[in-house]
mmCIF file of C-alpha atoms in Angstrom:
data_model
loop_
_atom_site.group_PDB
_atom_site.id
_atom_site.type_symbol
_atom_site.label_atom_id
_atom_site.label_comp_id
_atom_site.label_asym_id
_atom_site.label_seq_id
_atom_site.Cartn_x
_atom_site.Cartn_y
_atom_site.Cartn_z
ATOM 1 C CA MET I 13 26.476 -4.249 -24.570
ATOM 2 C CA PRO I 14 25.430 -4.970 -21.024
ATOM 3 C CA ALA I 15 21.530 -5.746 -20.646
ATOM 4 C CA PRO I 16 19.641 -2.526 -20.466
ATOM 5 C CA LEU I 17 17.817 -1.431 -17.148
ATOM 6 C CA THR I 18 14.179 -2.311 -17.411
ATOM 7 C CA ILE I 19 11.219 -0.243 -16.073
ATOM 8 C CA ILE I 20 7.836 -1.699 -15.999
ATOM 9 C CA THR I 21 4.216 -0.336 -15.539
ATOM 10 C CA CYS I 22 1.308 -2.830 -15.373
ATOM 11 C CA THR I 23 -2.079 -1.154 -15.919
ATOM 12 C CA ARG I 24 -5.449 -1.611 -16.861
ATOM 13 C CA ASN I 25 -7.758 1.338 -17.688
ATOM 14 C CA PRO I 26 -5.754 4.059 -15.880
ATOM 15 C CA ARG I 27 -7.038 7.349 -14.978
ATOM 16 C CA PRO I 28 -5.626 9.540 -17.715
ATOM 17 C CA ASP I 29 -4.339 12.573 -15.588
ATOM 18 C CA LEU I 30 -2.604 10.047 -13.227
ATOM 19 C CA LEU I 31 -0.899 8.140 -15.959
ATOM 20 C CA THR I 32 0.197 11.254 -17.585
ATOM 21 C CA ARG I 33 1.987 12.094 -14.083
ATOM 22 C CA VAL I 34 3.587 8.744 -13.947
ATOM 23 C CA LEU I 35 4.852 8.819 -17.587
ATOM 24 C CA ASP I 36 6.160 12.412 -17.222
ATOM 25 C CA GLY I 37 8.071 10.897 -13.867
ATOM 26 C CA VAL I 38 9.471 8.088 -16.022
ATOM 27 C CA SER I 39 10.315 10.625 -18.624
ATOM 28 C CA ALA I 40 12.282 12.760 -16.055
ATOM 29 C CA LEU I 41 14.378 9.893 -14.480
ATOM 30 C CA ARG I 42 18.137 10.676 -14.768
ATOM 31 C CA VAL I 43 19.906 7.729 -16.315
ATOM 32 C CA PRO I 44 23.883 7.890 -16.097
ATOM 33 C CA ALA I 45 25.965 7.951 -19.079
ATOM 34 C CA GLY I 46 26.356 4.408 -20.747
ATOM 35 C CA ILE I 47 23.301 2.748 -19.262
ATOM 36 C CA GLU I 48 20.818 1.714 -21.564
ATOM 37 C CA ARG I 49 17.171 1.739 -20.346
ATOM 38 C CA GLU I 50 13.821 0.431 -21.392
ATOM 39 C CA TYR I 51 10.572 1.220 -20.544
ATOM 40 C CA LEU I 52 7.304 -1.377 -20.722
ATOM 41 C CA LEU I 53 4.069 -0.231 -20.339
ATOM 42 C CA ILE I 54 1.815 -3.442 -20.094
ATOM 43 C CA ASP I 55 -1.774 -2.979 -21.063
ATOM 44 C CA SER I 56 -3.523 -5.471 -19.221
ATOM 45 C CA ALA I 57 -6.885 -5.504 -21.519
ATOM 46 C CA SER I 58 -7.485 -1.907 -21.321
ATOM 47 C CA ASP I 59 -10.632 -0.794 -23.017
ATOM 48 C CA PRO I 60 -9.995 1.314 -25.503
ATOM 49 C CA PRO I 61 -6.419 0.033 -25.658
ATOM 50 C CA LEU I 62 -3.622 2.323 -24.239
ATOM 51 C CA ARG I 63 -2.145 2.799 -27.552
ATOM 52 C CA SER I 64 -4.893 4.914 -28.701
ATOM 53 C CA ARG I 65 -5.004 7.256 -25.863
ATOM 54 C CA PRO I 66 -3.194 10.258 -26.453
ATOM 55 C CA GLU I 67 -1.144 10.718 -23.361
ATOM 56 C CA VAL I 68 0.345 7.574 -24.215
ATOM 57 C CA ALA I 69 0.859 8.395 -27.932
ATOM 58 C CA ALA I 70 2.476 11.536 -26.913
ATOM 59 C CA PHE I 71 4.909 9.781 -24.460
ATOM 60 C CA LEU I 72 5.896 7.112 -27.122
ATOM 61 C CA ALA I 73 6.704 9.965 -29.497
ATOM 62 C CA ARG I 74 8.974 11.388 -26.940
ATOM 63 C CA ALA I 75 10.452 8.185 -25.738
ATOM 64 C CA PRO I 76 12.102 5.772 -28.326
ATOM 65 C CA TRP I 77 13.301 3.625 -25.523
ATOM 66 C CA ALA I 78 9.588 2.863 -24.306
ATOM 67 C CA ARG I 79 7.022 0.270 -25.673
ATOM 68 C CA VAL I 80 3.455 -0.920 -25.179
ATOM 69 C CA VAL I 81 3.112 -4.830 -24.450
ATOM 70 C CA ARG I 82 -0.652 -5.609 -24.805
ATOM 71 C CA VAL I 83 -2.472 -8.609 -22.762
ATOM 72 C CA ASP I 84 -5.744 -9.387 -23.823
ATOM 73 C CA GLN I 85 -6.502 -10.878 -20.553
ATOM 74 C CA PRO I 86 -6.864 -8.895 -17.352
ATOM 75 C CA GLY I 87 -5.033 -9.546 -14.110
ATOM 76 C CA HIS I 88 -2.090 -8.076 -12.502
ATOM 77 C CA GLY I 89 -0.101 -11.118 -12.020
ATOM 78 C CA ARG I 90 -0.607 -12.081 -15.804
ATOM 79 C CA ALA I 91 0.727 -8.488 -16.659
ATOM 80 C CA ARG I 92 3.565 -8.747 -14.319
ATOM 81 C CA ARG I 93 4.708 -12.262 -16.247
ATOM 82 C CA ALA I 94 4.107 -10.574 -19.486
ATOM 83 C CA GLY I 95 6.344 -7.663 -18.540
ATOM 84 C CA PHE I 96 8.939 -10.050 -17.449
ATOM 85 C CA GLY I 97 8.712 -12.124 -20.378
ATOM 86 C CA ALA I 98 9.417 -9.006 -22.451
ATOM 87 C CA ALA I 99 12.005 -7.360 -20.398
ATOM 88 C CA LEU I 100 15.803 -7.398 -21.200
ATOM 89 C CA GLY I 101 17.100 -6.171 -18.299
ATOM 90 C CA GLU I 102 18.798 -7.809 -15.200
ATOM 91 C CA LEU I 103 17.473 -5.120 -13.049
ATOM 92 C CA ILE I 104 13.807 -4.386 -13.156
ATOM 93 C CA LEU I 105 11.947 -1.218 -11.701
ATOM 94 C CA TRP I 106 8.331 -1.679 -10.988
ATOM 95 C CA PHE I 107 6.389 1.493 -10.884
ATOM 96 C CA ASP I 108 2.525 1.064 -10.439
ATOM 97 C CA ASP I 109 0.384 3.369 -12.431
ATOM 98 C CA ASP I 110 -0.096 5.801 -9.810
ATOM 99 C CA ASN I 111 3.886 5.922 -8.702
ATOM 100 C CA VAL I 112 5.548 9.105 -9.616
ATOM 101 C CA PRO I 113 9.519 8.563 -8.710
ATOM 102 C CA ALA I 114 11.794 10.878 -7.838
ATOM 103 C CA ALA I 115 14.349 12.113 -10.723
ATOM 104 C CA ASP I 116 17.234 10.275 -8.933
ATOM 105 C CA TYR I 117 15.454 6.909 -8.872
ATOM 106 C CA VAL I 118 17.493 5.042 -11.296
ATOM 107 C CA GLU I 119 20.390 6.478 -10.174
ATOM 108 C CA LEU I 120 20.288 5.368 -6.483
ATOM 109 C CA VAL I 121 19.043 2.012 -7.771
ATOM 110 C CA LEU I 122 21.983 1.328 -9.650
ATOM 111 C CA ALA I 123 24.386 2.414 -6.755
ATOM 112 C CA ALA I 124 22.631 0.314 -4.415
ATOM 113 C CA ALA I 125 22.725 -2.803 -6.939
ATOM 114 C CA ALA I 126 26.419 -2.231 -7.165
ATOM 115 C CA ALA I 127 26.907 -1.753 -3.281
ATOM 116 C CA HIS I 128 24.779 -4.535 -2.152
ATOM 117 C CA PRO I 129 24.944 -7.451 -4.615
ATOM 118 C CA GLU I 130 23.690 -9.640 -1.704
ATOM 119 C CA VAL I 131 20.219 -7.905 -1.986
ATOM 120 C CA GLU I 132 17.824 -9.141 -4.562
ATOM 121 C CA VAL I 133 14.657 -7.315 -3.880
ATOM 122 C CA TRP I 134 14.395 -3.737 -2.520
ATOM 123 C CA GLY I 135 12.385 -0.414 -2.495
ATOM 124 C CA ALA I 136 11.953 2.889 -1.625
ATOM 125 C CA GLY I 137 12.711 4.185 1.857
ATOM 126 C CA ARG I 138 10.326 7.350 1.558
ATOM 127 C CA ILE I 139 6.953 6.963 -0.047
ATOM 128 C CA MET I 140 4.777 10.281 -0.031
ATOM 129 C CA VAL I 141 1.001 9.932 -0.130
ATOM 130 C CA GLU I 142 -0.538 12.522 -2.255
ATOM 131 C CA PHE I 143 -4.607 12.810 -2.437
ATOM 132 C CA VAL I 144 -4.963 13.954 -5.742
ATOM 133 C CA ASP I 145 -8.890 14.564 -5.043
ATOM 134 C CA GLN I 146 -10.754 15.787 -1.957
ATOM 135 C CA VAL I 147 -11.526 13.013 0.473
ATOM 136 C CA PRO I 148 -13.113 12.654 3.667
ATOM 137 C CA THR I 149 -11.541 14.215 6.590
ATOM 138 C CA TRP I 150 -11.041 11.110 8.498
ATOM 139 C CA VAL I 151 -9.050 9.633 5.775
ATOM 140 C CA ASP I 152 -5.964 12.224 5.815
ATOM 141 C CA PRO I 153 -3.754 11.455 7.887
ATOM 142 C CA ALA I 154 -5.110 8.188 9.479
ATOM 143 C CA MET I 155 -5.170 6.074 6.154
ATOM 144 C CA ARG I 156 -1.606 7.129 4.915
ATOM 145 C CA PRO I 157 -0.003 4.074 6.120
ATOM 146 C CA LEU I 158 -2.451 1.778 4.459
ATOM 147 C CA PHE I 159 -1.368 3.557 1.420
ATOM 148 C CA GLN I 160 2.168 2.730 2.081
ATOM 149 C CA GLU I 161 3.460 5.943 3.081
ATOM 150 C CA ARG I 162 6.840 5.619 4.961
ATOM 151 C CA ASN I 163 9.899 7.481 5.882
ATOM 152 C CA HIS I 164 12.504 4.873 6.771
ATOM 153 C CA PRO I 165 15.543 6.825 8.254
ATOM 154 C CA HIS I 166 18.433 4.468 6.796
ATOM 155 C CA ASP I 167 19.189 1.959 4.299
ATOM 156 C CA GLU I 168 18.473 -1.562 5.863
ATOM 157 C CA PHE I 169 18.430 -4.920 4.562
ATOM 158 C CA GLY I 170 17.891 -8.659 6.095
ATOM 159 C CA ARG I 171 16.350 -11.803 5.865
ATOM 160 C CA SER I 172 13.623 -11.970 8.309
ATOM 161 C CA THR I 173 11.068 -14.720 7.720
ATOM 162 C CA HIS I 174 8.143 -12.584 9.195
ATOM 163 C CA TRP I 175 7.171 -9.127 8.106
ATOM 164 C CA ALA I 176 9.913 -6.471 9.042
ATOM 165 C CA PRO I 177 9.986 -2.507 9.011
ATOM 166 C CA TYR I 178 12.559 -2.607 6.362
ATOM 167 C CA PHE I 179 10.430 -4.810 3.919
ATOM 168 C CA PRO I 180 9.862 -3.156 0.587
ATOM 169 C CA VAL I 181 6.587 -2.451 -0.669
ATOM 170 C CA GLY I 182 4.876 -2.981 -4.269
ATOM 171 C CA SER I 183 5.274 0.903 -4.989
ATOM 172 C CA GLY I 184 8.646 1.440 -6.605
ATOM 173 C CA LEU I 185 9.602 -2.278 -6.161
ATOM 174 C CA VAL I 186 13.202 -3.248 -7.535
ATOM 175 C CA THR I 187 14.227 -6.660 -8.345
ATOM 176 C CA ARG I 188 16.918 -8.566 -9.901
ATOM 177 C CA ARG I 189 15.750 -10.556 -12.551
ATOM 178 C CA SER I 190 16.193 -13.861 -10.548
ATOM 179 C CA ALA I 191 13.760 -12.831 -8.095
ATOM 180 C CA ILE I 192 11.032 -12.583 -10.614
ATOM 181 C CA ALA I 193 12.249 -15.515 -12.432
ATOM 182 C CA ARG I 194 11.520 -17.539 -9.182
ATOM 183 C CA TRP I 195 8.216 -16.174 -8.739
ATOM 184 C CA VAL I 196 7.293 -16.937 -12.216
ATOM 185 C CA ALA I 197 8.762 -20.776 -11.796
ATOM 186 C CA ALA I 198 6.619 -21.188 -8.452
ATOM 187 C CA LEU I 199 3.637 -20.026 -10.232
ATOM 188 C CA ALA I 200 4.035 -22.246 -12.965
ATOM 189 C CA ALA I 201 4.703 -25.555 -10.481
ATOM 190 C CA GLY I 202 1.573 -24.634 -8.401
ATOM 191 C CA ARG I 203 3.580 -23.624 -5.404
ATOM 192 C CA TYR I 204 2.308 -20.082 -5.416
ATOM 193 C CA THR I 205 -1.408 -19.377 -5.918
ATOM 194 C CA LEU I 206 -1.542 -15.630 -5.450
ATOM 195 C CA THR I 207 -1.538 -13.798 -8.695
ATOM 196 C CA GLY I 208 -2.306 -10.271 -7.884
ATOM 197 C CA ARG I 209 -5.307 -8.276 -8.235
ATOM 198 C CA GLN I 210 -7.801 -9.081 -10.886
ATOM 199 C CA GLY I 211 -11.278 -7.508 -11.706
ATOM 200 C CA ALA I 212 -13.032 -6.074 -8.578
ATOM 201 C CA SER I 213 -11.086 -8.173 -6.063
ATOM 202 C CA LEU I 214 -8.342 -6.607 -3.974
ATOM 203 C CA ALA I 215 -6.660 -9.854 -3.091
ATOM 204 C CA SER I 216 -3.003 -9.467 -4.179
ATOM 205 C CA GLY I 217 0.189 -10.982 -3.037
ATOM 206 C CA ASP I 218 2.357 -11.159 -5.945
ATOM 207 C CA ASP I 219 4.763 -8.572 -4.617
ATOM 208 C CA ALA I 220 4.776 -10.406 -1.115
ATOM 209 C CA GLN I 221 5.713 -13.590 -2.735
ATOM 210 C CA ILE I 222 8.360 -11.840 -4.604
ATOM 211 C CA ILE I 223 9.899 -10.471 -1.384
ATOM 212 C CA LEU I 224 9.555 -13.477 0.984
ATOM 213 C CA GLY I 225 10.441 -16.037 -1.938
ATOM 214 C CA ALA I 226 13.846 -14.182 -2.185
ATOM 215 C CA VAL I 227 14.111 -14.510 1.582
ATOM 216 C CA ALA I 228 13.258 -18.135 1.475
ATOM 217 C CA ALA I 229 16.096 -18.499 -1.210
ATOM 218 C CA GLY I 230 18.673 -17.088 1.268
ATOM 219 C CA GLU I 231 18.746 -13.365 -0.429
ATOM 220 C CA SER I 232 18.332 -10.389 1.383
ATOM 221 C CA VAL I 233 15.647 -7.497 0.857
ATOM 222 C CA GLY I 234 15.276 -4.115 2.084
ATOM 223 C CA VAL I 235 14.953 -0.573 1.375
ATOM 224 C CA VAL I 236 17.288 2.311 0.406
ATOM 225 C CA ALA I 237 16.206 5.447 2.702
ATOM 226 C CA ALA I 238 17.108 7.927 -0.346
ATOM 227 C CA LEU I 239 14.867 6.151 -2.885
ATOM 228 C CA SER I 240 11.459 8.293 -3.081
ATOM 229 C CA LEU I 241 8.174 8.457 -4.775
ATOM 230 C CA THR I 242 5.011 10.077 -4.836
ATOM 231 C CA HIS I 243 2.053 7.679 -4.661
ATOM 232 C CA LEU I 244 -1.439 9.323 -6.036
ATOM 233 C CA ILE I 245 -4.297 8.284 -4.188
ATOM 234 C CA PRO I 246 -7.740 9.195 -5.814
ATOM 235 C CA ALA I 247 -10.870 9.853 -3.856
ATOM 236 C CA SER I 248 -12.470 6.478 -5.461
ATOM 237 C CA ARG I 249 -10.056 4.579 -3.253
ATOM 238 C CA CYS I 250 -10.834 6.286 0.005
ATOM 239 C CA SER I 251 -14.431 5.148 0.818
ATOM 240 C CA LEU I 252 -14.925 3.310 4.166
ATOM 241 C CA GLY I 253 -16.284 0.260 2.088
ATOM 242 C CA TYR I 254 -12.864 0.143 0.031
ATOM 243 C CA LEU I 255 -10.559 0.677 2.600
ATOM 244 C CA VAL I 256 -12.185 -2.355 4.857
ATOM 245 C CA ARG I 257 -12.038 -4.438 1.933
ATOM 246 C CA LEU I 258 -8.578 -3.356 1.298
ATOM 247 C CA GLU I 259 -7.130 -3.986 4.819
ATOM 248 C CA HIS I 260 -8.766 -7.378 4.720
ATOM 249 C CA SER I 261 -7.307 -8.560 1.456
ATOM 250 C CA LEU I 262 -4.069 -7.379 2.461
ATOM 251 C CA ALA I 263 -3.826 -9.194 5.814
ATOM 252 C CA SER I 264 -5.490 -12.166 4.082
ATOM 253 C CA SER I 265 -2.778 -12.064 1.326
ATOM 254 C CA ILE I 266 0.124 -11.823 3.317
ATOM 255 C CA ARG I 267 -0.953 -14.876 5.501
ATOM 256 C CA VAL I 268 -1.216 -16.967 2.225
ATOM 257 C CA ALA I 269 1.995 -15.545 0.846
ATOM 258 C CA ARG I 270 3.979 -16.422 3.758
ATOM 259 C CA ALA I 271 2.437 -19.668 4.064
ATOM 260 C CA GLU I 272 3.326 -20.532 0.518
ATOM 261 C CA CYS I 273 6.820 -19.396 0.652
ATOM 262 C CA PHE I 274 7.890 -20.983 4.119
ATOM 263 C CA PRO I 275 5.585 -24.211 3.690
ATOM 264 C CA ASP I 276 7.560 -25.978 6.578
ATOM 265 C CA ASP I 277 7.097 -23.330 9.163
ATOM 266 C CA GLN I 278 3.784 -23.487 10.860
ATOM 267 C CA ALA I 279 4.168 -20.168 12.867
ATOM 268 C CA PRO I 280 1.341 -17.672 11.977
ATOM 269 C CA ALA I 281 2.129 -14.669 9.644
ATOM 270 C CA ASP I 282 2.219 -11.376 11.232
ATOM 271 C CA ALA I 283 -0.560 -9.457 9.621
ATOM 272 C CA GLY I 284 0.696 -6.145 10.992
ATOM 273 C CA GLY I 285 2.752 -5.477 7.675
ATOM 274 C CA LEU I 286 -0.304 -4.322 5.797
ATOM 275 C CA GLY I 287 1.484 -1.988 3.761
ATOM 276 C CA LEU I 288 3.715 -4.686 2.366
ATOM 277 C CA ILE I 289 1.742 -5.434 -0.817
#
């Protein structure tokens, strides 16, 4: 039997109403006949543990193909590595705990994987930002691009060594297993130092290094225009202080990510791609 498709969400202390929408979205994904799938909910040291939460228990009861993997130390990079270690799939879909995928996401991922074997990492061409709470009037629409909103008009793939408009973003990222194995190996060898958000820090970069690492290895990355999801943004992420910290952290992370993925290239990283990670 072929390896199943793996879907992973890494989370720590998620907001119950948002996680419920994510889990409902995962449940609604259409999976073609003959395709096995698994869903891994990576609990990054949540308190209380996710297994004890009613929305998670209800989801597990109706989804025998899903399971919770507990990580006792927080950190997005650590959670992602745990998810990869538990995953059986050759294709891995990464949905954040505020990503609600369209029902045809899996169908389109499988079609793209078959049509473009040279593409190792790709993502959604359409990401719609939904502010789930009332936010300051200046936030909408000015900050939507910072929250990864996009509407790419066509499928596009390439190997640019600098940020390009067709680069995928973290929300709804799709990877072949080889891309994550490369990232894990580079971390273990000390070649990569960005490990994802941890604690109060907004510094990230793990998505960027997965993407740029694929390019550095000669693989293509890109977007599939028809892939779509909704990115749920609460008011807690819309204060001026948070947004300033977020933009600074993203710009800093992409510079480090590119320098570590292309250590022999001294050209400065383009910080214009703030939505990359």
